[in-house]
mmCIF file of C-alpha atoms and ligand atoms in Angstrom:
data_model
loop_
_atom_site.group_PDB
_atom_site.id
_atom_site.type_symbol
_atom_site.label_atom_id
_atom_site.label_comp_id
_atom_site.label_asym_id
_atom_site.label_seq_id
_atom_site.Cartn_x
_atom_site.Cartn_y
_atom_site.Cartn_z
ATOM 1 C CA MET A 1 6.165 18.116 14.396
ATOM 2 C CA ARG A 2 8.925 15.502 14.589
ATOM 3 C CA VAL A 3 7.911 12.504 12.458
ATOM 4 C CA LEU A 4 9.595 9.119 12.049
ATOM 5 C CA VAL A 5 8.792 7.543 8.673
ATOM 6 C CA THR A 6 9.806 3.888 8.517
ATOM 7 C CA GLY A 7 10.143 2.288 5.099
ATOM 8 C CA GLY A 8 10.931 5.792 3.858
ATOM 9 C CA ASN A 9 12.710 4.419 0.792
ATOM 10 C CA GLY A 10 9.768 2.232 -0.327
ATOM 11 C CA GLN A 11 7.162 3.178 -2.932
ATOM 12 C CA LEU A 12 4.707 4.644 -0.415
ATOM 13 C CA GLY A 13 7.286 5.767 2.166
ATOM 14 C CA THR A 14 9.184 7.903 -0.354
ATOM 15 C CA GLU A 15 5.992 9.835 -1.070
ATOM 16 C CA VAL A 16 5.241 10.191 2.658
ATOM 17 C CA VAL A 17 8.723 11.577 3.386
ATOM 18 C CA ARG A 18 8.407 14.119 0.572
ATOM 19 C CA GLU A 19 4.955 15.310 1.648
ATOM 20 C CA PHE A 20 5.728 15.620 5.372
ATOM 21 C CA ASN A 21 8.926 17.525 4.460
ATOM 22 C CA ARG A 22 6.914 19.761 2.124
ATOM 23 C CA LEU A 23 4.502 20.504 4.979
ATOM 24 C CA GLY A 24 7.435 21.721 7.056
ATOM 25 C CA HIS A 25 7.690 18.841 9.545
ATOM 26 C CA GLU A 26 10.994 17.498 10.833
ATOM 27 C CA VAL A 27 11.183 14.087 9.167
ATOM 28 C CA LEU A 28 13.435 11.228 10.264
ATOM 29 C CA ALA A 29 13.661 8.448 7.671
ATOM 30 C CA PRO A 30 16.296 5.933 8.749
ATOM 31 C CA LEU A 31 17.474 3.310 6.280
ATOM 32 C CA PRO A 32 16.431 -0.312 6.913
ATOM 33 C CA GLU A 33 19.933 -1.132 8.189
ATOM 34 C CA GLU A 34 19.687 1.732 10.704
ATOM 35 C CA LEU A 35 16.276 0.622 12.027
ATOM 36 C CA ASP A 36 15.990 -3.066 11.207
ATOM 37 C CA PHE A 37 12.499 -4.572 11.429
ATOM 38 C CA LEU A 38 14.030 -8.051 11.591
ATOM 39 C CA ASP A 39 15.223 -7.159 15.104
ATOM 40 C CA PRO A 40 12.167 -5.863 17.014
ATOM 41 C CA ASP A 41 13.977 -5.408 20.357
ATOM 42 C CA THR A 42 16.838 -3.316 19.003
ATOM 43 C CA LEU A 43 14.309 -1.433 16.875
ATOM 44 C CA ALA A 44 12.300 -0.567 20.003
ATOM 45 C CA ALA A 45 15.406 0.568 21.885
ATOM 46 C CA LYS A 46 16.511 2.799 19.009
ATOM 47 C CA ALA A 47 13.009 4.158 18.334
ATOM 48 C CA THR A 48 12.667 5.156 22.000
ATOM 49 C CA THR A 49 15.702 7.433 21.710
ATOM 50 C CA LEU A 50 14.283 9.281 18.685
ATOM 51 C CA GLN A 51 11.577 11.070 20.707
ATOM 52 C CA VAL A 52 9.186 11.703 17.841
ATOM 53 C CA ASP A 53 5.616 13.027 17.963
ATOM 54 C CA TRP A 54 4.394 10.698 15.226
ATOM 55 C CA VAL A 55 5.520 7.453 13.629
ATOM 56 C CA VAL A 56 4.254 6.667 10.133
ATOM 57 C CA ASN A 57 4.996 2.991 9.597
ATOM 58 C CA CYS A 58 5.395 2.230 5.895
ATOM 59 C CA ALA A 59 7.994 -0.495 6.452
ATOM 60 C CA ALA A 60 6.744 -3.977 5.690
ATOM 61 C CA TYR A 61 7.658 -7.356 4.313
ATOM 62 C CA THR A 62 5.772 -6.960 1.011
ATOM 63 C CA HIS A 63 6.969 -9.974 -1.026
ATOM 64 C CA VAL A 64 3.542 -11.599 -1.140
ATOM 65 C CA ASP A 65 4.666 -14.828 -2.844
ATOM 66 C CA ARG A 66 8.064 -15.160 -1.172
ATOM 67 C CA ALA A 67 6.340 -14.836 2.219
ATOM 68 C CA GLU A 68 4.868 -18.323 1.704
ATOM 69 C CA SER A 69 8.397 -19.754 2.129
ATOM 70 C CA GLU A 70 9.707 -17.044 4.510
ATOM 71 C CA PRO A 71 6.910 -16.792 7.092
ATOM 72 C CA GLU A 72 9.277 -16.029 9.996
ATOM 73 C CA GLN A 73 10.630 -12.920 8.289
ATOM 74 C CA ALA A 74 7.146 -11.787 7.280
ATOM 75 C CA PHE A 75 5.786 -12.157 10.832
ATOM 76 C CA THR A 76 8.842 -10.570 12.463
ATOM 77 C CA ILE A 77 8.604 -7.484 10.248
ATOM 78 C CA ASN A 78 4.836 -7.166 9.820
ATOM 79 C CA ARG A 79 3.655 -8.258 13.276
ATOM 80 C CA ASP A 80 6.450 -8.120 15.847
ATOM 81 C CA SER A 81 8.190 -4.926 14.784
ATOM 82 C CA ALA A 82 4.925 -3.134 14.050
ATOM 83 C CA GLY A 83 3.832 -4.083 17.588
ATOM 84 C CA SER A 84 7.178 -2.906 19.014
ATOM 85 C CA LEU A 85 6.784 0.492 17.385
ATOM 86 C CA ALA A 86 3.284 0.787 18.846
ATOM 87 C CA SER A 87 4.614 -0.122 22.316
ATOM 88 C CA VAL A 88 7.293 2.549 22.019
ATOM 89 C CA ALA A 89 4.670 5.111 21.034
ATOM 90 C CA ALA A 90 2.506 4.054 23.999
ATOM 91 C CA GLU A 91 5.449 4.397 26.419
ATOM 92 C CA THR A 92 6.691 7.717 25.078
ATOM 93 C CA GLY A 93 3.334 9.413 24.508
ATOM 94 C CA GLY A 94 3.785 9.370 20.741
ATOM 95 C CA ARG A 95 1.242 8.679 18.004
ATOM 96 C CA LEU A 96 1.382 6.027 15.278
ATOM 97 C CA LEU A 97 -0.117 5.614 11.835
ATOM 98 C CA HIS A 98 0.370 2.051 10.591
ATOM 99 C CA VAL A 99 -0.319 0.941 7.002
ATOM 100 C CA SER A 100 -2.187 -2.284 6.283
ATOM 101 C CA THR A 101 -3.752 -4.096 3.373
ATOM 102 C CA ASP A 102 -6.865 -5.467 1.649
ATOM 103 C CA PHE A 103 -5.144 -8.885 1.722
ATOM 104 C CA VAL A 104 -6.352 -9.334 5.321
ATOM 105 C CA PHE A 105 -9.715 -10.309 3.748
ATOM 106 C CA ASP A 106 -10.578 -13.576 2.026
ATOM 107 C CA GLY A 107 -12.478 -11.947 -0.848
ATOM 108 C CA LYS A 108 -15.614 -14.065 -0.445
ATOM 109 C CA GLN A 109 -17.913 -11.058 0.067
ATOM 110 C CA SER A 110 -19.762 -9.390 -2.765
ATOM 111 C CA ARG A 111 -19.914 -5.928 -1.218
ATOM 112 C CA PRO A 112 -16.967 -3.677 -0.278
ATOM 113 C CA TYR A 113 -15.215 -4.594 2.978
ATOM 114 C CA ARG A 114 -15.896 -2.290 5.920
ATOM 115 C CA GLU A 115 -13.541 -1.640 8.816
ATOM 116 C CA ASP A 116 -15.717 -3.834 11.080
ATOM 117 C CA ASP A 117 -15.711 -6.839 8.726
ATOM 118 C CA GLU A 118 -13.780 -9.764 10.152
ATOM 119 C CA PRO A 119 -10.476 -10.450 8.366
ATOM 120 C CA ALA A 120 -9.744 -13.976 7.183
ATOM 121 C CA PRO A 121 -6.445 -13.812 5.311
ATOM 122 C CA LEU A 122 -5.599 -16.363 2.631
ATOM 123 C CA SER A 123 -1.815 -15.946 2.534
ATOM 124 C CA VAL A 124 1.153 -15.750 4.910
ATOM 125 C CA TYR A 125 1.555 -12.081 3.946
ATOM 126 C CA GLY A 126 -2.118 -11.393 4.686
ATOM 127 C CA HIS A 127 -1.892 -13.265 8.021
ATOM 128 C CA SER A 128 1.242 -11.382 9.034
ATOM 129 C CA LYS A 129 -0.386 -8.024 8.235
ATOM 130 C CA TRP A 130 -3.587 -8.915 10.125
ATOM 131 C CA GLU A 131 -1.521 -10.017 13.128
ATOM 132 C CA GLY A 132 0.313 -6.685 12.777
ATOM 133 C CA ASP A 133 -2.966 -4.738 12.875
ATOM 134 C CA LYS A 134 -3.924 -6.553 16.074
ATOM 135 C CA ALA A 135 -0.491 -6.124 17.685
ATOM 136 C CA VAL A 136 -0.538 -2.388 16.963
ATOM 137 C CA LEU A 137 -4.035 -1.855 18.371
ATOM 138 C CA ALA A 138 -3.290 -4.013 21.443
ATOM 139 C CA ALA A 139 -0.223 -1.933 22.310
ATOM 140 C CA LEU A 140 -1.686 1.437 21.311
ATOM 141 C CA PRO A 141 -5.495 1.503 21.029
ATOM 142 C CA ALA A 142 -5.314 5.140 19.841
ATOM 143 C CA ALA A 143 -3.186 4.197 16.804
ATOM 144 C CA ILE A 144 -4.413 4.812 13.260
ATOM 145 C CA ILE A 145 -4.445 1.777 10.989
ATOM 146 C CA LEU A 146 -4.913 2.695 7.351
ATOM 147 C CA ARG A 147 -5.729 -0.224 5.063
ATOM 148 C CA THR A 148 -5.204 0.362 1.380
ATOM 149 C CA ALA A 149 -4.918 -1.751 -1.777
ATOM 150 C CA TRP A 150 -3.322 -2.257 -5.203
ATOM 151 C CA VAL A 151 -0.783 0.514 -4.559
ATOM 152 C CA TYR A 152 1.186 2.198 -7.345
ATOM 153 C CA GLY A 153 3.154 5.420 -7.657
ATOM 154 C CA VAL A 154 6.083 6.979 -9.446
ATOM 155 C CA TYR A 155 8.596 5.616 -6.894
ATOM 156 C CA GLY A 156 9.605 1.967 -6.518
ATOM 157 C CA GLN A 157 8.343 -0.965 -8.529
ATOM 158 C CA ASN A 158 4.683 -1.685 -9.173
ATOM 159 C CA PHE A 159 2.118 -3.036 -11.637
ATOM 160 C CA VAL A 160 1.829 0.213 -13.634
ATOM 161 C CA LYS A 161 5.551 0.421 -14.296
ATOM 162 C CA THR A 162 5.728 -3.287 -15.142
ATOM 163 C CA MET A 163 2.894 -2.983 -17.681
ATOM 164 C CA LEU A 164 4.506 0.115 -19.256
ATOM 165 C CA ARG A 165 7.870 -1.637 -19.517
ATOM 166 C CA LEU A 166 6.465 -4.851 -21.017
ATOM 167 C CA ALA A 167 4.156 -2.981 -23.418
ATOM 168 C CA GLY A 168 7.032 -0.689 -24.375
ATOM 169 C CA GLU A 169 9.064 -3.770 -25.303
ATOM 170 C CA GLY A 170 6.156 -5.182 -27.321
ATOM 171 C CA LYS A 171 5.743 -8.222 -25.035
ATOM 172 C CA PRO A 172 2.379 -10.056 -25.141
ATOM 173 C CA LEU A 173 0.286 -9.315 -22.068
ATOM 174 C CA ARG A 174 -1.959 -11.910 -20.373
ATOM 175 C CA VAL A 175 -3.481 -10.582 -17.151
ATOM 176 C CA VAL A 176 -5.931 -12.065 -14.646
ATOM 177 C CA ASP A 177 -9.479 -10.856 -14.962
ATOM 178 C CA ASP A 178 -11.126 -12.549 -11.977
ATOM 179 C CA GLN A 179 -9.518 -10.635 -9.106
ATOM 180 C CA ILE A 180 -11.392 -7.419 -8.389
ATOM 181 C CA GLY A 181 -10.023 -4.490 -6.403
ATOM 182 C CA THR A 182 -9.191 -0.799 -6.592
ATOM 183 C CA PRO A 183 -5.887 0.576 -7.901
ATOM 184 C CA THR A 184 -4.723 3.316 -5.557
ATOM 185 C CA TRP A 185 -2.133 6.041 -6.174
ATOM 186 C CA THR A 186 0.463 6.697 -3.448
ATOM 187 C CA ALA A 187 -0.023 10.478 -3.726
ATOM 188 C CA ASP A 188 -3.720 10.080 -2.854
ATOM 189 C CA ILE A 189 -2.932 7.759 0.065
ATOM 190 C CA VAL A 190 -0.512 10.322 1.479
ATOM 191 C CA GLN A 191 -3.213 13.035 1.392
ATOM 192 C CA ALA A 192 -5.491 10.691 3.351
ATOM 193 C CA MET A 193 -2.684 10.008 5.854
ATOM 194 C CA VAL A 194 -2.046 13.722 6.375
ATOM 195 C CA ALA A 195 -5.767 14.341 6.888
ATOM 196 C CA LEU A 196 -5.988 11.627 9.562
ATOM 197 C CA VAL A 197 -2.835 12.831 11.332
ATOM 198 C CA GLU A 198 -3.987 16.468 11.290
ATOM 199 C CA ALA A 199 -7.386 15.420 12.653
ATOM 200 C CA ASP A 200 -5.638 13.377 15.398
ATOM 201 C CA ALA A 201 -7.863 10.466 14.402
ATOM 202 C CA SER A 202 -7.581 6.958 15.798
ATOM 203 C CA GLY A 203 -8.786 3.482 14.852
ATOM 204 C CA LEU A 204 -9.146 1.519 11.645
ATOM 205 C CA PHE A 205 -9.719 3.233 8.293
ATOM 206 C CA HIS A 206 -9.981 1.965 4.725
ATOM 207 C CA TYR A 207 -8.664 4.165 1.922
ATOM 208 C CA THR A 208 -8.541 3.376 -1.789
ATOM 209 C CA SER A 209 -9.447 5.301 -4.903
ATOM 210 C CA ALA A 210 -13.114 5.160 -5.940
ATOM 211 C CA GLY A 211 -14.489 2.399 -8.158
ATOM 212 C CA GLU A 212 -13.271 -1.095 -8.904
ATOM 213 C CA THR A 213 -11.741 -3.128 -11.705
ATOM 214 C CA SER A 214 -9.807 -6.328 -12.372
ATOM 215 C CA TRP A 215 -6.039 -6.517 -12.897
ATOM 216 C CA CYS A 216 -6.813 -6.972 -16.604
ATOM 217 C CA GLY A 217 -9.090 -3.908 -16.605
ATOM 218 C CA PHE A 218 -6.320 -1.972 -14.869
ATOM 219 C CA ALA A 219 -3.734 -3.139 -17.425
ATOM 220 C CA ARG A 220 -5.996 -2.123 -20.329
ATOM 221 C CA ALA A 221 -6.541 1.314 -18.768
ATOM 222 C CA ILE A 222 -2.790 1.780 -18.257
ATOM 223 C CA LEU A 223 -2.105 1.035 -21.924
ATOM 224 C CA ALA A 224 -4.975 3.190 -23.207
ATOM 225 C CA GLU A 225 -4.058 6.202 -21.081
ATOM 226 C CA ALA A 226 -0.335 5.804 -21.758
ATOM 227 C CA ILE A 227 -0.963 5.744 -25.518
ATOM 228 C CA GLN A 228 -3.136 8.839 -25.159
ATOM 229 C CA LEU A 229 -0.294 10.607 -23.317
ATOM 230 C CA GLY A 230 2.296 9.648 -25.919
ATOM 231 C CA PHE A 231 4.237 6.899 -24.111
ATOM 232 C CA GLU A 232 5.963 4.475 -26.469
ATOM 233 C CA ILE A 233 3.614 1.483 -26.298
ATOM 234 C CA LYS A 234 4.090 -1.386 -28.764
ATOM 235 C CA THR A 235 1.663 -3.897 -27.240
ATOM 236 C CA ARG A 236 -1.870 -2.747 -27.998
ATOM 237 C CA SER A 237 -4.005 -5.442 -26.389
ATOM 238 C CA VAL A 238 -4.228 -7.395 -23.158
ATOM 239 C CA GLU A 239 -5.537 -10.968 -23.043
ATOM 240 C CA ALA A 240 -7.853 -11.647 -20.103
ATOM 241 C CA ILE A 241 -7.063 -14.906 -18.281
ATOM 242 C CA PRO A 242 -8.420 -16.605 -15.145
ATOM 243 C CA THR A 243 -6.265 -16.802 -11.999
ATOM 244 C CA SER A 244 -5.978 -20.565 -12.602
ATOM 245 C CA GLU A 245 -3.861 -19.811 -15.703
ATOM 246 C CA TYR A 246 -1.404 -17.697 -13.699
ATOM 247 C CA PRO A 247 -0.643 -19.819 -10.619
ATOM 248 C CA LEU A 248 1.401 -18.117 -7.866
ATOM 249 C CA PRO A 249 2.530 -19.415 -4.443
ATOM 250 C CA ALA A 250 0.227 -17.054 -2.473
ATOM 251 C CA THR A 251 -3.556 -17.157 -2.815
ATOM 252 C CA ARG A 252 -5.099 -13.747 -3.479
ATOM 253 C CA PRO A 253 -8.665 -12.659 -2.623
ATOM 254 C CA HIS A 254 -11.005 -12.680 -5.633
ATOM 255 C CA TYR A 255 -12.764 -9.562 -4.397
ATOM 256 C CA SER A 256 -11.041 -7.086 -2.085
ATOM 257 C CA VAL A 257 -12.778 -3.776 -2.712
ATOM 258 C CA LEU A 258 -12.668 -1.659 0.463
ATOM 259 C CA ASP A 259 -15.570 0.463 1.716
ATOM 260 C CA THR A 260 -14.177 3.975 2.204
ATOM 261 C CA ARG A 261 -17.198 5.756 3.674
ATOM 262 C CA LYS A 262 -15.686 6.026 7.185
ATOM 263 C CA ILE A 263 -12.668 8.056 6.067
ATOM 264 C CA GLN A 264 -14.509 10.361 3.644
ATOM 265 C CA PRO A 265 -15.523 13.012 6.252
ATOM 266 C CA TYR A 266 -11.835 13.508 7.125
ATOM 267 C CA LEU A 267 -10.928 14.334 3.503
ATOM 268 C CA ALA A 268 -11.044 17.762 1.903
ATOM 269 C CA SER A 269 -12.661 16.464 -1.297
ATOM 270 C CA PRO A 270 -14.432 13.358 -2.599
ATOM 271 C CA ILE A 271 -12.161 10.360 -3.192
ATOM 272 C CA PRO A 272 -11.096 10.427 -6.875
ATOM 273 C CA PRO A 273 -12.022 7.645 -9.324
ATOM 274 C CA TRP A 274 -9.065 5.281 -9.803
ATOM 275 C CA ARG A 275 -8.711 6.091 -13.514
ATOM 276 C CA ASP A 276 -8.401 9.850 -12.860
ATOM 277 C CA SER A 277 -5.557 9.195 -10.434
ATOM 278 C CA LEU A 278 -3.903 6.807 -12.885
ATOM 279 C CA ILE A 279 -3.782 9.592 -15.491
ATOM 280 C CA LYS A 280 -2.226 11.988 -12.962
ATOM 281 C CA MET A 281 0.394 9.420 -11.998
ATOM 282 C CA LEU A 282 1.270 8.733 -15.656
ATOM 283 C CA LYS A 283 1.739 12.464 -16.262
ATOM 284 C CA GLU A 284 4.014 12.700 -13.210
ATOM 285 C CA LEU A 285 5.984 9.652 -14.360
ATOM 286 C CA GLN A 286 6.384 11.142 -17.832
ATOM 287 C CA ALA A 287 7.916 14.275 -16.298
ATOM 288 C CA CYS A 288 10.263 12.384 -13.966
ATOM 289 C CA ALA A 289 13.469 11.109 -15.554
ATOM 290 C CA ASP A 290 14.695 9.622 -12.235
ATOM 291 C CA CYS A 291 11.530 7.642 -11.489
ATOM 292 C CA TRP A 292 12.213 4.647 -13.726
HETATM 293 N N1 LIG B 1 2.122 -2.480 -2.632
HETATM 294 C C1 LIG B 1 0.826 -2.702 -2.504
HETATM 295 O O1 LIG B 1 0.109 -2.996 -3.464
HETATM 296 C C2 LIG B 1 0.186 -2.575 -1.143
HETATM 297 C C3 LIG B 1 -1.196 -2.833 -1.035
HETATM 298 C C4 LIG B 1 -1.804 -2.683 0.209
HETATM 299 C C5 LIG B 1 -1.059 -2.307 1.306
HETATM 300 N N2 LIG B 1 0.274 -2.109 1.179
HETATM 301 C C6 LIG B 1 1.035 -1.742 2.378
HETATM 302 O O2 LIG B 1 1.596 -0.460 2.176
HETATM 303 C C7 LIG B 1 2.791 -0.345 2.936
HETATM 304 C C8 LIG B 1 3.909 0.187 2.049
HETATM 305 O O3 LIG B 1 4.126 -0.747 1.005
HETATM 306 P P1 LIG B 1 4.967 -0.395 -0.298
HETATM 307 O O4 LIG B 1 4.123 -0.755 -1.453
HETATM 308 O O5 LIG B 1 5.545 0.960 -0.181
HETATM 309 O O6 LIG B 1 6.103 -1.496 -0.177
HETATM 310 P P2 LIG B 1 7.666 -1.419 -0.469
HETATM 311 O O7 LIG B 1 7.953 -0.512 -1.599
HETATM 312 O O8 LIG B 1 8.122 -2.845 -0.537
HETATM 313 O O9 LIG B 1 8.242 -0.742 0.844
HETATM 314 C C9 LIG B 1 8.473 -1.480 2.020
HETATM 315 C C10 LIG B 1 9.491 -0.750 2.832
HETATM 316 O O10 LIG B 1 9.828 -1.553 3.969
HETATM 317 C C11 LIG B 1 11.230 -1.589 4.089
HETATM 318 N N3 LIG B 1 11.705 -2.792 4.757
HETATM 319 C C12 LIG B 1 11.632 -4.065 4.333
HETATM 320 N N4 LIG B 1 12.274 -4.876 5.189
HETATM 321 C C13 LIG B 1 12.754 -4.082 6.183
HETATM 322 C C14 LIG B 1 13.496 -4.319 7.372
HETATM 323 N N5 LIG B 1 13.904 -5.545 7.700
HETATM 324 N N6 LIG B 1 13.811 -3.260 8.161
HETATM 325 C C15 LIG B 1 13.433 -2.001 7.831
HETATM 326 N N7 LIG B 1 12.738 -1.717 6.730
HETATM 327 C C16 LIG B 1 12.389 -2.743 5.915
HETATM 328 C C17 LIG B 1 11.727 -1.565 2.661
HETATM 329 O O11 LIG B 1 13.095 -1.224 2.588
HETATM 330 P P3 LIG B 1 13.977 -1.863 1.371
HETATM 331 O O12 LIG B 1 13.260 -1.511 0.121
HETATM 332 O O13 LIG B 1 15.310 -1.206 1.522
HETATM 333 O O14 LIG B 1 13.964 -3.329 1.649
HETATM 334 C C18 LIG B 1 10.807 -0.494 2.075
HETATM 335 O O15 LIG B 1 11.293 0.784 2.392
HETATM 336 C C19 LIG B 1 3.040 -1.715 3.558
HETATM 337 O O16 LIG B 1 2.550 -1.731 4.855
HETATM 338 C C20 LIG B 1 2.206 -2.642 2.696
HETATM 339 O O17 LIG B 1 1.808 -3.800 3.413
HETATM 340 C C21 LIG B 1 0.918 -2.207 -0.013
#
């Protein structure tokens, strides 16, 4: 299969490129300057010439706080260009898997969000992603939209690496304890993507690891597991604070756990608990000198 992976140098995209290559597919992963999501028309013209069977769209404007002051860029990349890619797929008979986020929800529910729950984003980033979901499905109703959350992996920058770096330097850690979600490892997400592509699925799906925690609970688990594995960790405790003590430009949902029951039948095995995947990622990071 000929597969275009956009955002192929991002934290999730890097993992997608590696896995689709490993599976023997022909993978095209143009750099952002070669396929620029800030220019949806040129992007569509170029994408049309590539003649791929599948597009896996991991490109996104992901600066959640900066988006509050750069809404045009966020909407161009996350809505307009995502929609353009879907239109190209519709015109050329291609398929598309588009990645979305738990931040489309407002976090006011007290049970996990299902695919048919109505989004109500709180931030510019969340709005731009929700508009992207709609643009993709309008242009290509058979597209797959995979919403995930709290993503981390060995590539790129993320919360796990930040906690390890700060704790390694002995910095005090104060982390919010009143936002609840599910940390999710890129390697697990990619297995879910492959399963959906191989099943030729379509529609909205939620995928995260199993279970839930707060950012503070996640930080404490990172430190505990890293110490267990022999990482150099000087900071031994994490202070729990409320969101009000860590003000940021973008409002985050207080509760954004996703219900993953719809995707489970497509997967070869039960979705792993988030802490099990964290341990696997830490082991992989430990063995990877180039991943820092
Ligand atoms: N990170 C999370 O916690 C999280 C949670 C839920 C959902 N998601 C979703 O998961 C997907 C992947 O996110 P990620 O964590 O892998 O983010 P990431 O590391 O920031 O990757 C985003 C990718 O988009 C590319 N990109 C940005 N602007 C571009 C442009 N103008 N033209 C072309 N490419 C451009 C980036 O390239 P450069 O790096 O070269 O700019 C990068 O390759 C996104 O759809 C995101 O919304 C992420």
